[in-house]
Each structure stands twice: as structure tokens, then as C-alpha cells.
Amino acid sequence: MRTFLLASAAAAFLAIPAPSPALAQGSPAMQRIEPSHLLANRLIDRDVYTTDRVEVGEVEDLVIDPSTGRIVTVVIEVERDLGLNTKYVAVPLDRLSIAAGERRVTLNMTKAELSGLPAIDYHD
């Protein structure tokens, strides 16, 4: 099964609210985004911190399974050697904690665990 790196598609999938009741005639046909949903453009480029409170990089992209429309992994750009060397890793979405109103994402692993993840071949 192929997965596609489509951050813009993720925004579309995340922005689709659950079906709403039928609108009365004459009512404007406007849908709203559920407050509990997260837009992809608010996740991409957020700083990523580990559980030991070390900033390790930022969210680079989202990997979507086109057969389900669900995000399967998140691509994280891990900065190494004072930002001169970059490694990309893929982690499951459920390993991230996102606090409302903050520009940071917490990755539920330590810096040592993150360092042990294999790099992925990522080209945006």
C-alpha cells in the first residue's frame, strides 16, 4: 500500500467536520470545523520536544493512508550538530501530544529513544 506525503490533503481531511443536521430552507449552507479537530497547517512547523523537555526539531509533514484518509505517521525533522545536519524520522501520530494554544508538540519519547530511530528517505 502506498502512502503519500500530502500536507495539504491532511488539512482537507482534518477540516471535514462530522455530518450536521439538515439546514432549514433559506439558511446559509456553512459548515464549521469542530473545536476538537486540528488543522494540518497548525501542526506543520511546530517545534517538537521530547518528554525530557529537549527541543529536537519540528513537524515537517504528515503521511496519509489514501485508502482511509487517516494520518498514519508524522515526519519530524530532527536537528543535529547545531542545525548543520538534519535527519528525518517518521513517528506514529499517537506518539505526539499537542497542547492547544502552544507552538510546541511533545513527542512521547526521550531524546535517546528518538536518536535511535532510523532515518527515512524524505524529499519534500
Coordinates of N, CA and C in Angstrom, one line a residue, residues 26-121:
G26 N -33.5 28.3 3.3 CA -33.2 29.7 3.5 C -32.0 29.9 4.4
S27 N -31.5 28.9 5.1 CA -30.4 29.0 6.0 C -29.1 29.0 5.1
P28 N -28.1 29.7 5.5 CA -26.8 29.6 4.7 C -26.2 28.3 4.9
A29 N -25.6 27.7 3.9 CA -25.0 26.4 4.0 C -23.6 26.5 4.4
M30 N -23.3 26.7 5.6 CA -21.9 26.9 6.1 C -21.6 25.8 7.1
Q31 N -20.5 25.1 6.9 CA -20.1 24.1 7.8 C -19.0 24.7 8.7
R32 N -18.9 24.2 9.9 CA -17.9 24.7 10.8 C -17.0 23.6 11.2
I33 N -15.8 24.0 11.5 CA -14.8 23.0 12.0 C -14.9 22.8 13.5
E34 N -15.0 21.5 13.8 CA -15.1 21.2 15.2 C -14.0 21.7 16.0
P35 N -14.2 22.2 17.2 CA -13.1 22.8 18.0 C -12.1 21.7 18.4
S36 N -12.5 20.4 18.5 CA -11.5 19.4 18.8 C -10.6 18.9 17.7
H37 N -10.9 19.4 16.4 CA -10.1 19.0 15.3 C -8.9 19.9 15.1
L38 N -7.9 19.4 14.5 CA -6.7 20.2 14.3 C -6.4 20.3 12.8
L39 N -6.2 21.5 12.4 CA -5.8 21.8 11.0 C -4.3 21.4 10.8
A40 N -4.0 20.8 9.7 CA -2.6 20.4 9.4 C -1.7 21.6 9.4
N41 N -2.1 22.8 8.9 CA -1.2 23.9 8.8 C -0.9 24.5 10.2
R42 N -1.7 24.0 11.2 CA -1.3 24.4 12.6 C -0.4 23.4 13.3
L43 N -0.2 22.3 12.6 CA 0.7 21.3 13.2 C 2.1 21.3 12.5
I44 N 2.1 21.5 11.2 CA 3.3 21.6 10.5 C 4.1 22.8 10.9
D45 N 5.4 22.6 11.1 CA 6.4 23.6 11.5 C 6.4 23.9 13.0
R46 N 5.5 23.1 13.8 CA 5.6 23.3 15.2 C 6.9 22.7 15.8
D47 N 7.4 23.3 16.8 CA 8.6 22.8 17.5 C 8.2 21.5 18.2
V48 N 9.1 20.5 18.1 CA 8.9 19.2 18.8 C 9.9 19.1 20.0
Y49 N 9.3 18.7 21.1 CA 10.0 18.5 22.3 C 9.9 17.0 22.8
T50 N 10.9 16.5 23.4 CA 10.8 15.1 23.9 C 10.2 15.2 25.3
T51 N 9.9 14.0 25.9 CA 9.4 14.0 27.3 C 10.4 14.5 28.3
D52 N 11.7 14.5 27.9 CA 12.7 15.0 28.8 C 13.0 16.5 28.5
R53 N 12.0 17.1 27.9 CA 11.9 18.6 27.7 C 13.1 19.2 26.8
V54 N 13.5 18.4 25.9 CA 14.6 18.8 25.0 C 13.9 19.1 23.6
E55 N 14.2 20.3 23.1 CA 13.7 20.6 21.7 C 14.6 19.9 20.7
V56 N 14.0 19.1 19.9 CA 14.7 18.2 19.0 C 14.5 18.5 17.5
G57 N 13.5 19.4 17.2 CA 13.3 19.7 15.8 C 11.9 20.2 15.6
E58 N 11.3 19.9 14.4 CA 9.9 20.4 14.1 C 9.2 19.4 13.2
V59 N 7.8 19.5 13.3 CA 7.0 18.7 12.4 C 7.2 19.2 11.0
E60 N 7.6 18.3 10.1 CA 7.9 18.6 8.7 C 6.7 18.2 7.8
D61 N 6.0 17.1 8.0 CA 5.0 16.7 7.1 C 4.1 15.6 7.8
L62 N 3.1 15.3 7.1 CA 2.1 14.2 7.6 C 2.0 13.1 6.5
V63 N 2.0 11.9 6.9 CA 1.9 10.8 5.9 C 0.5 10.3 6.1
I64 N -0.3 10.3 4.9 CA -1.7 9.9 4.9 C -1.9 8.6 4.1
D65 N -2.7 7.7 4.7 CA -3.1 6.5 4.0 C -4.3 6.9 3.1
P66 N -4.1 6.9 1.8 CA -5.2 7.3 0.9 C -6.4 6.4 1.0
S67 N -6.3 5.2 1.4 CA -7.4 4.3 1.4 C -8.3 4.6 2.6
T68 N -7.8 5.2 3.6 CA -8.6 5.5 4.8 C -8.7 7.0 5.0
G69 N -7.8 7.8 4.5 CA -7.8 9.2 4.7 C -7.3 9.6 6.0
R70 N -6.7 8.7 6.7 CA -6.1 8.9 8.1 C -4.6 9.2 8.0
I71 N -4.2 10.0 9.0 CA -2.8 10.2 9.1 C -2.2 9.0 9.8
V72 N -1.2 8.4 9.2 CA -0.5 7.2 9.7 C 0.8 7.5 10.5
T73 N 1.5 8.5 10.0 CA 2.7 8.9 10.7 C 3.0 10.4 10.5
V74 N 3.9 10.9 11.3 CA 4.3 12.3 11.2 C 5.8 12.3 11.0
V75 N 6.2 13.1 10.0 CA 7.6 13.2 9.7 C 8.1 14.4 10.5
I76 N 9.2 14.1 11.2 CA 9.8 15.0 12.1 C 11.2 15.3 11.6
E77 N 11.5 16.6 11.4 CA 12.9 17.0 11.1 C 13.7 17.1 12.4
V78 N 14.7 16.2 12.5 CA 15.5 16.2 13.7 C 16.8 17.0 13.5
E79 N 17.0 18.0 14.2 CA 18.2 18.9 14.0 C 19.3 18.3 14.8
R80 N 20.5 18.1 14.2 CA 21.7 17.6 14.8 C 22.8 18.5 14.5
D81 N 23.9 18.5 15.4 CA 25.1 19.2 15.1 C 24.9 20.7 14.8
L82 N 24.2 21.4 15.8 CA 23.9 22.8 15.7 C 23.2 23.2 14.4
G83 N 22.3 22.3 14.0 CA 21.5 22.6 12.8 C 22.1 22.4 11.5
L84 N 23.4 22.0 11.5 CA 24.1 21.8 10.2 C 23.8 20.5 9.5
N85 N 23.2 19.5 10.3 CA 23.0 18.2 9.8 C 21.5 17.8 10.2
T86 N 20.8 17.4 9.2 CA 19.4 17.1 9.5 C 19.0 15.6 9.2
K87 N 18.2 15.1 10.0 CA 17.7 13.7 9.9 C 16.2 13.8 10.0
Y88 N 15.5 13.0 9.1 CA 14.1 12.9 9.1 C 13.7 11.6 9.7
V89 N 12.7 11.6 10.6 CA 12.2 10.3 11.1 C 10.7 10.3 11.0
A90 N 10.1 9.1 11.0 CA 8.6 9.0 11.0 C 8.2 8.4 12.3
V91 N 7.2 9.0 12.9 CA 6.7 8.5 14.2 C 5.1 8.5 14.1
P92 N 4.5 7.5 14.7 CA 3.1 7.4 14.7 C 2.4 8.7 15.3
L93 N 1.3 9.1 14.8 CA 0.6 10.3 15.3 C 0.3 10.1 16.8
D94 N 0.0 8.9 17.2 CA -0.4 8.8 18.6 C 0.7 8.9 19.6
R95 N 1.9 9.1 19.1 CA 3.1 9.4 20.0 C 3.3 10.9 20.2
L96 N 2.4 11.7 19.6 CA 2.5 13.1 19.8 C 1.4 13.6 20.8
S97 N 1.7 14.6 21.6 CA 0.8 15.3 22.4 C 0.8 16.8 22.0
I98 N -0.4 17.3 21.7 CA -0.5 18.6 21.2 C -1.3 19.5 22.2
A99 N -0.7 20.5 22.7 CA -1.4 21.3 23.7 C -2.0 22.5 22.9
A100 N -3.3 22.8 23.2 CA -4.0 23.9 22.5 C -3.3 25.2 22.9
G101 N -3.2 26.0 21.9 CA -2.6 27.4 22.1 C -1.1 27.4 22.2
E102 N -0.4 26.3 22.1 CA 1.0 26.3 22.2 C 1.6 26.1 20.8
R103 N 2.9 26.5 20.6 CA 3.6 26.3 19.3 C 4.5 25.1 19.4
R104 N 4.2 24.2 20.5 CA 5.1 23.1 20.6 C 4.3 21.8 20.6
V105 N 4.9 20.7 20.2 CA 4.4 19.4 20.2 C 5.3 18.5 21.1
T106 N 4.7 17.7 21.9 CA 5.6 16.8 22.7 C 5.5 15.4 22.2
L107 N 6.7 14.9 21.9 CA 6.9 13.6 21.4 C 7.1 12.7 22.6
N108 N 6.2 11.7 22.7 CA 6.2 10.8 23.9 C 7.4 9.8 23.8
M109 N 8.6 10.3 23.8 CA 9.8 9.5 23.9 C 10.9 10.4 24.3
T110 N 12.0 9.9 24.8 CA 13.1 10.7 25.2 C 14.0 11.0 24.0
K111 N 15.0 11.9 24.2 CA 15.9 12.3 23.2 C 16.7 11.0 22.7
A112 N 17.1 10.2 23.7 CA 17.9 9.0 23.4 C 17.1 8.0 22.5
E113 N 15.8 7.9 22.9 CA 14.9 7.0 22.1 C 14.7 7.5 20.6
L114 N 14.6 8.9 20.5 CA 14.4 9.5 19.2 C 15.7 9.3 18.4
S115 N 16.8 9.5 19.0 CA 18.1 9.3 18.3 C 18.3 7.9 17.8
G116 N 17.7 6.9 18.4 CA 17.8 5.5 18.0 C 16.9 5.2 16.8
L117 N 15.9 6.1 16.4 CA 15.0 5.8 15.3 C 15.8 5.9 14.0
P118 N 15.5 5.0 13.0 CA 16.1 5.1 11.7 C 15.7 6.3 10.9
A119 N 16.6 6.9 10.2 CA 16.2 8.0 9.3 C 15.4 7.5 8.1
I120 N 14.5 8.3 7.6 CA 13.7 8.0 6.4 C 14.2 8.8 5.3
D121 N 14.0 8.3 4.1 CA 14.4 9.0 2.9 C 13.2 9.9 2.5

